[in-house]
Amino acid sequence: MPMHFIIQQQRKALGLTQEQVARCLNVSTAAVSKWENGLTSPDVGLLPPLARLLNVDMNTLFGFHETLSRQEIGLFCNQLVGKAPDEAFSLAREKLREFPRDEHLRLNLAILLDAVLVQAPGIHPELETEISAWYAQLRQSEDETIQASANSMQVNRYIRQNRLDEAQEVLDTIPDKRVMSASLPDKLLLQVSIYLKRGQPEEAALALEQALFQEGSRIQLLLSQLVDAELSCGDIPTAQIVAKKSQTLAQVLDLWPYNQHTALWQVAVHTQNAQEALTELEHMLEVLEQPWQLGDTVLYRRMAPQAKDFQPGELRTLLLSQLERDPDFTWLRDHPKAQALLQRFHT
């Protein structure tokens, strides 16, 4: 991005006028206007104070290194895991000042830090506001994938905060592409037909594996939501049946074995059945102790080389933290088996 765009955008983002920038740098307002219109550039001696005033580094001012690679983003996010919210946000802000236009970086940081705040609800309202501002910015992205992710995350945040009218307002702006394409031939099946006609059966099988994994994961999520809905209706027997079906689905579709136990855990926690809850929790923790690769499955073996390495450590920590400290699990914590699980799996 050219320097004149960076100067103008950052000035506006900070709420500064051209006159204020001019006074701070001891130049005329006309000079600042020319910089922003690309007619002239600041003198070399003005660049460091201009960068400080605009709260950017020199690389950003010159438009260098505007984005990070996906690997660099992942490595930086890993550095924030386990840090206290204030420290994590401070490091994130510093990185965003360095790469203010990297939307993928901002989205990944927003999702990660949003999860941090979920574990400490209501304690950091100012940080909640900051996350909302990041999502609001990302919702204006020209990248449809980023925009859709930001919209979905913001809806989830509003639901979590019981701001349901605002959640509905954002949700109404999200197009349902399944409805839009319902009357069209299935693109995947057409693509598979082309692959097979071309003598590319491996490509056809890989495309089908990817679609099956996505659809299976989505159906399991729907079943989990249905369990919640049935429990809210007070129909515990039906919730138990749906949870069993969710377990069967995970087995039949070669999904992550952890998913075989989540719906049953939901029901046991809702009914405060300590024995069943701890049985399912033990199964989940045992799964998290075992390596799991798509390449070991029958249905997704071609997807394995493309799959990201899965790190279950965060989920394991969250489960143990809930059992050990969450007020909602007081009824379960003092059970002898709960104490045994904490002792067995805590590191």
Coordinates of C-alpha atoms in Angstrom, one line a residue:
M1 CA 0.0 0.0 0.0
P2 CA 1.5 3.4 -1.0
M3 CA 2.7 5.7 1.8
H4 CA 0.1 8.4 1.2
F5 CA -2.7 5.9 1.8
I6 CA -1.0 4.7 5.0
I7 CA -0.6 8.3 6.3
Q8 CA -4.2 9.2 5.6
Q9 CA -5.7 5.9 7.0
Q10 CA -3.7 5.9 10.1
R11 CA -4.3 9.6 10.8
K12 CA -8.1 9.0 10.5
A13 CA -7.9 5.9 12.6
L14 CA -6.3 7.9 15.4
G15 CA -8.9 10.7 15.1
L16 CA -6.3 13.3 14.1
T17 CA -7.0 16.2 11.7
Q18 CA -4.5 17.3 9.0
E19 CA -4.1 20.5 11.0
Q20 CA -3.1 18.6 14.2
V21 CA -0.5 16.5 12.2
A22 CA 0.9 19.7 10.7
R23 CA 1.3 21.4 14.1
C24 CA 3.0 18.4 15.6
L25 CA 5.5 18.2 12.8
N26 CA 5.9 22.0 12.3
V27 CA 4.8 21.9 8.7
S28 CA 1.8 23.5 6.9
T29 CA -1.6 21.9 6.6
A30 CA -1.2 22.1 2.8
A31 CA 2.0 20.0 3.1
V32 CA 0.1 17.2 4.9
S33 CA -2.7 17.4 2.4
K34 CA -0.2 16.9 -0.5
W35 CA 1.3 13.9 1.3
E36 CA -2.1 12.3 1.6
N37 CA -2.9 13.0 -2.0
G38 CA 0.4 11.5 -3.2
L39 CA 1.6 14.8 -4.7
T40 CA 4.6 15.0 -2.5
S41 CA 6.3 12.9 0.2
P42 CA 7.5 13.9 3.6
D43 CA 11.2 15.0 4.0
V44 CA 13.4 12.2 5.2
G45 CA 14.0 13.9 8.5
L46 CA 10.2 14.0 9.1
L47 CA 9.7 10.3 8.6
P48 CA 10.7 9.1 12.2
P49 CA 8.5 11.7 14.0
L50 CA 5.7 11.1 11.5
A51 CA 5.8 7.3 12.2
R52 CA 5.8 8.0 16.0
L53 CA 2.9 10.3 15.7
L54 CA 0.9 7.8 13.6
N55 CA 1.8 5.0 16.0
V56 CA 3.4 2.8 13.3
D57 CA 6.9 1.6 12.6
M58 CA 9.0 2.7 9.6
N59 CA 8.4 -0.6 7.8
T60 CA 4.6 0.0 8.0
L61 CA 5.0 3.6 6.9
F62 CA 6.9 2.5 3.8
G63 CA 4.4 -0.3 3.2
F64 CA 6.9 -3.0 3.8
H65 CA 6.0 -6.4 5.4
E66 CA 2.3 -5.7 5.5
T67 CA 1.3 -9.2 6.3
L68 CA 2.6 -12.3 8.0
S69 CA 2.6 -15.8 6.6
R70 CA 0.1 -18.3 8.0
Q71 CA 3.0 -20.1 9.7
E72 CA 4.2 -16.8 11.3
I73 CA 0.7 -16.1 12.5
G74 CA 0.4 -19.6 14.1
L75 CA 3.8 -19.3 15.8
F76 CA 2.9 -15.9 17.3
C77 CA -0.5 -17.1 18.5
N78 CA 1.2 -20.1 20.2
Q79 CA 3.2 -17.6 22.1
L80 CA 0.1 -16.1 23.6
V81 CA -1.4 -19.4 24.8
G82 CA -1.4 -19.6 28.6
K83 CA -0.6 -16.0 29.2
A84 CA -2.8 -13.8 31.4
P85 CA -5.4 -11.8 29.4
D86 CA -3.8 -8.4 30.0
E87 CA -0.4 -9.6 28.8
A88 CA -1.8 -11.5 25.8
F89 CA -3.7 -8.4 24.7
S90 CA -0.7 -6.2 25.1
L91 CA 1.4 -8.5 22.9
A92 CA -1.4 -8.7 20.4
R93 CA -1.8 -4.9 20.2
E94 CA 2.0 -4.5 19.6
K95 CA 1.9 -7.0 16.8
L96 CA -1.2 -5.3 15.2
R97 CA 0.6 -2.0 15.3
E98 CA 3.4 -3.6 13.3
F99 CA 1.0 -5.2 10.8
P100 CA -2.2 -3.1 11.0
R101 CA -3.6 -4.2 7.7
D102 CA -3.0 -8.0 8.1
E103 CA -6.6 -9.1 8.4
H104 CA -5.7 -12.8 8.8
L105 CA -3.5 -11.9 11.8
R106 CA -6.3 -9.7 13.4
L107 CA -8.9 -12.5 12.9
N108 CA -6.7 -15.2 14.4
L109 CA -5.8 -13.0 17.4
A110 CA -9.5 -12.1 17.9
I111 CA -10.6 -15.7 17.9
L112 CA -7.8 -16.7 20.2
L113 CA -8.2 -13.9 22.7
D114 CA -12.0 -14.3 22.5
A115 CA -11.5 -17.8 23.8
V116 CA -9.3 -16.5 26.6
L117 CA -12.1 -14.1 27.7
V118 CA -14.6 -17.0 27.7
Q119 CA -12.6 -18.6 30.5
A120 CA -12.8 -15.3 32.5
P121 CA -16.4 -14.0 31.8
G122 CA -17.2 -10.5 33.0
I123 CA -13.7 -9.8 34.4
H124 CA -12.3 -7.7 31.5
P125 CA -15.1 -5.6 30.0
E126 CA -12.7 -3.3 28.3
L127 CA -11.0 -6.2 26.5
E128 CA -14.5 -7.5 25.5
T129 CA -15.1 -4.1 23.9
E130 CA -11.7 -4.2 22.1
I131 CA -12.5 -7.7 20.7
S132 CA -15.9 -6.4 19.4
A133 CA -14.1 -3.5 17.7
W134 CA -11.7 -5.9 15.9
Y135 CA -14.6 -8.0 14.7
A136 CA -16.5 -4.9 13.6
Q137 CA -13.4 -3.9 11.5
L138 CA -13.1 -7.4 10.0
R139 CA -16.8 -7.5 9.1
Q140 CA -16.0 -4.8 6.6
S141 CA -13.3 -6.8 4.9
E142 CA -13.4 -7.3 1.2
D143 CA -12.3 -10.9 1.8
E144 CA -15.6 -12.9 2.0
T145 CA -14.0 -15.6 4.1
I146 CA -12.7 -13.2 6.7
Q147 CA -16.0 -11.3 6.7
A148 CA -18.0 -14.4 7.2
S149 CA -15.8 -15.6 10.0
A150 CA -16.0 -12.2 11.8
N151 CA -19.8 -12.2 11.4
S152 CA -20.1 -15.7 12.8
M153 CA -17.8 -15.0 15.7
Q154 CA -19.6 -11.7 16.5
V155 CA -23.0 -13.5 16.6
N156 CA -21.6 -16.1 19.0
R157 CA -20.2 -13.4 21.2
Y158 CA -23.6 -11.6 21.3
I159 CA -25.3 -14.8 22.2
R160 CA -22.9 -15.5 24.9
Q161 CA -23.5 -12.0 26.3
N162 CA -27.2 -12.5 26.0
R163 CA -27.4 -9.6 23.5
L164 CA -29.8 -11.5 21.4
D165 CA -31.3 -8.6 19.4
E166 CA -27.8 -7.6 18.3
A167 CA -27.0 -11.2 17.5
Q168 CA -30.1 -11.5 15.3
E169 CA -29.2 -8.2 13.6
V170 CA -25.8 -9.5 12.6
L171 CA -27.1 -12.9 11.7
D172 CA -29.6 -11.4 9.3
T173 CA -26.8 -9.9 7.3
I174 CA -25.2 -13.3 6.6
P175 CA -26.3 -14.8 3.3
D176 CA -27.3 -18.5 3.5
K177 CA -25.4 -19.8 0.5
R178 CA -27.1 -23.2 0.8
V179 CA -30.4 -21.6 0.0
M180 CA -28.9 -19.7 -2.8
S181 CA -27.5 -22.8 -4.4
A182 CA -30.3 -25.2 -3.6
S183 CA -31.8 -25.1 -7.1
L184 CA -28.5 -25.7 -8.8
P185 CA -26.8 -29.0 -9.6
D186 CA -24.4 -30.1 -6.9
K187 CA -21.0 -28.6 -7.9
L188 CA -19.1 -31.3 -6.0
L189 CA -20.7 -34.2 -7.8
L190 CA -20.2 -32.5 -11.2
Q191 CA -16.5 -32.0 -10.3
V192 CA -16.2 -35.6 -9.3
S193 CA -17.8 -36.7 -12.6
I194 CA -15.2 -34.6 -14.4
Y195 CA -12.3 -36.1 -12.4
L196 CA -13.6 -39.6 -13.2
K197 CA -14.0 -38.9 -16.9
R198 CA -10.5 -37.5 -17.0
G199 CA -9.1 -40.7 -15.4
Q200 CA -8.3 -38.9 -12.1
P201 CA -9.9 -41.2 -9.5
E202 CA -7.5 -40.1 -6.7
E203 CA -8.6 -36.4 -7.2
A204 CA -12.3 -37.6 -7.1
A205 CA -11.8 -39.6 -4.0
L206 CA -9.9 -36.7 -2.2
A207 CA -12.7 -34.3 -3.1
L208 CA -15.3 -36.7 -1.7
E209 CA -13.3 -37.3 1.5
Q210 CA -13.1 -33.6 2.1
A211 CA -16.8 -33.1 1.6
L212 CA -17.7 -36.1 3.7
F213 CA -15.5 -34.9 6.6
Q214 CA -17.1 -31.4 6.4
E215 CA -20.6 -32.6 6.2
G216 CA -20.1 -35.2 9.0
S217 CA -18.6 -32.6 11.3
R218 CA -21.5 -30.3 10.5
I219 CA -24.1 -33.0 11.2
Q220 CA -22.5 -33.8 14.5
L221 CA -22.6 -30.1 15.5
L222 CA -26.3 -30.1 14.6
L223 CA -26.9 -33.2 16.8
S224 CA -25.1 -31.5 19.7
Q225 CA -27.3 -28.4 19.3
L226 CA -30.4 -30.7 19.1
V227 CA -29.3 -32.3 22.4
D228 CA -29.1 -28.9 24.0
A229 CA -32.6 -28.0 22.6
E230 CA -34.1 -31.2 23.9
L231 CA -32.6 -30.7 27.3
S232 CA -34.0 -27.1 27.3
C233 CA -37.4 -28.6 26.5
G234 CA -37.1 -30.9 29.5
D235 CA -37.1 -34.0 27.3
I236 CA -34.2 -35.9 28.8
P237 CA -35.0 -39.3 27.3
T238 CA -35.0 -37.9 23.8
A239 CA -31.8 -36.0 24.5
Q240 CA -30.2 -39.2 25.6
I241 CA -31.3 -40.9 22.3
V242 CA -29.9 -38.1 20.2
A243 CA -26.6 -38.2 22.2
K244 CA -26.3 -41.9 21.4
K245 CA -26.9 -41.2 17.7
S246 CA -24.2 -38.6 17.8
Q247 CA -21.8 -41.2 19.3
T248 CA -22.8 -43.7 16.5
L249 CA -22.3 -41.1 13.8
A250 CA -18.8 -40.3 15.0
Q251 CA -18.0 -44.1 14.9
V252 CA -19.5 -44.7 11.5
L253 CA -17.9 -41.6 9.9
D254 CA -14.5 -42.1 11.4
L255 CA -14.6 -38.7 13.2
W256 CA -12.3 -37.9 16.0
P257 CA -13.0 -40.4 18.8
Y258 CA -13.4 -37.5 21.3
N259 CA -16.6 -36.6 19.5
Q260 CA -18.1 -40.0 20.5
H261 CA -18.4 -38.7 24.1
T262 CA -19.3 -35.0 23.9
A263 CA -23.0 -35.3 23.6
L264 CA -23.3 -37.9 26.3
W265 CA -21.2 -35.6 28.5
Q266 CA -23.7 -32.8 27.8
V267 CA -26.6 -34.9 29.0
A268 CA -24.8 -36.2 32.1
V269 CA -23.8 -32.7 33.1
H270 CA -27.3 -31.3 32.6
T271 CA -28.8 -34.0 34.7
Q272 CA -26.0 -33.9 37.2
N273 CA -25.4 -37.6 36.9
A274 CA -21.9 -37.6 38.5
Q275 CA -21.1 -41.3 37.6
E276 CA -22.0 -40.9 33.9
A277 CA -20.4 -37.5 33.6
L278 CA -17.1 -38.7 35.1
T279 CA -17.2 -41.8 32.9
E280 CA -17.5 -39.7 29.7
L281 CA -15.0 -37.2 31.0
E282 CA -12.5 -40.0 31.6
H283 CA -13.1 -41.2 28.0
M284 CA -12.5 -37.7 26.6
L285 CA -9.3 -37.2 28.6
E286 CA -8.0 -40.6 27.5
V287 CA -8.7 -39.7 23.9
L288 CA -6.7 -36.5 24.4
E289 CA -3.8 -38.5 25.6
Q290 CA -3.7 -40.5 22.4
P291 CA -2.4 -39.3 19.0
W292 CA -5.0 -39.2 16.3
Q293 CA -4.3 -38.8 12.6
L294 CA -6.6 -38.6 9.6
G295 CA -4.2 -41.0 7.9
D296 CA -5.2 -43.7 10.3
T297 CA -8.9 -43.6 9.2
V298 CA -10.4 -45.4 6.3
L299 CA -12.5 -42.5 5.0
Y300 CA -10.0 -39.6 5.2
R301 CA -6.6 -41.1 4.5
R302 CA -6.0 -38.9 1.4
M303 CA -6.7 -35.8 3.4
A304 CA -3.9 -36.6 5.9
P305 CA -1.0 -34.9 4.2
Q306 CA -3.1 -31.6 4.0
A307 CA -4.3 -31.8 7.6
K308 CA -2.8 -29.4 10.2
D309 CA -1.1 -30.9 13.2
F310 CA -3.7 -31.2 16.0
Q311 CA -2.7 -30.0 19.4
P312 CA -5.2 -31.2 22.1
G313 CA -3.3 -29.6 25.0
E314 CA -5.6 -26.5 25.2
L315 CA -8.7 -28.7 25.3
R316 CA -7.3 -31.0 27.9
T317 CA -6.3 -28.0 30.1
L318 CA -9.8 -26.5 29.7
L319 CA -11.5 -29.7 30.8
L320 CA -9.4 -30.1 33.8
S321 CA -9.7 -26.4 34.7
Q322 CA -13.5 -26.7 34.5
L323 CA -13.5 -29.7 36.8
E324 CA -11.1 -28.1 39.3
R325 CA -12.3 -24.5 39.4
D326 CA -15.5 -23.8 37.6
P327 CA -18.3 -22.9 40.1
D328 CA -20.8 -24.8 37.8
F329 CA -19.0 -28.0 38.5
T330 CA -19.1 -27.8 42.3
W331 CA -21.5 -30.7 42.4
L332 CA -19.0 -32.9 40.6
R333 CA -15.7 -31.8 42.0
D334 CA -15.9 -33.5 45.3
H335 CA -16.7 -36.9 43.9
P336 CA -13.9 -39.4 44.6
K337 CA -13.6 -40.3 41.0
A338 CA -13.2 -36.6 40.1
Q339 CA -10.3 -36.2 42.4
A340 CA -8.8 -39.4 41.0
L341 CA -9.1 -38.0 37.5
L342 CA -7.5 -34.7 38.5
Q343 CA -4.6 -36.6 40.1
R344 CA -4.2 -38.9 37.1
F345 CA -4.3 -36.3 34.3
H346 CA -3.0 -33.2 35.9
T347 CA 0.5 -32.3 34.8

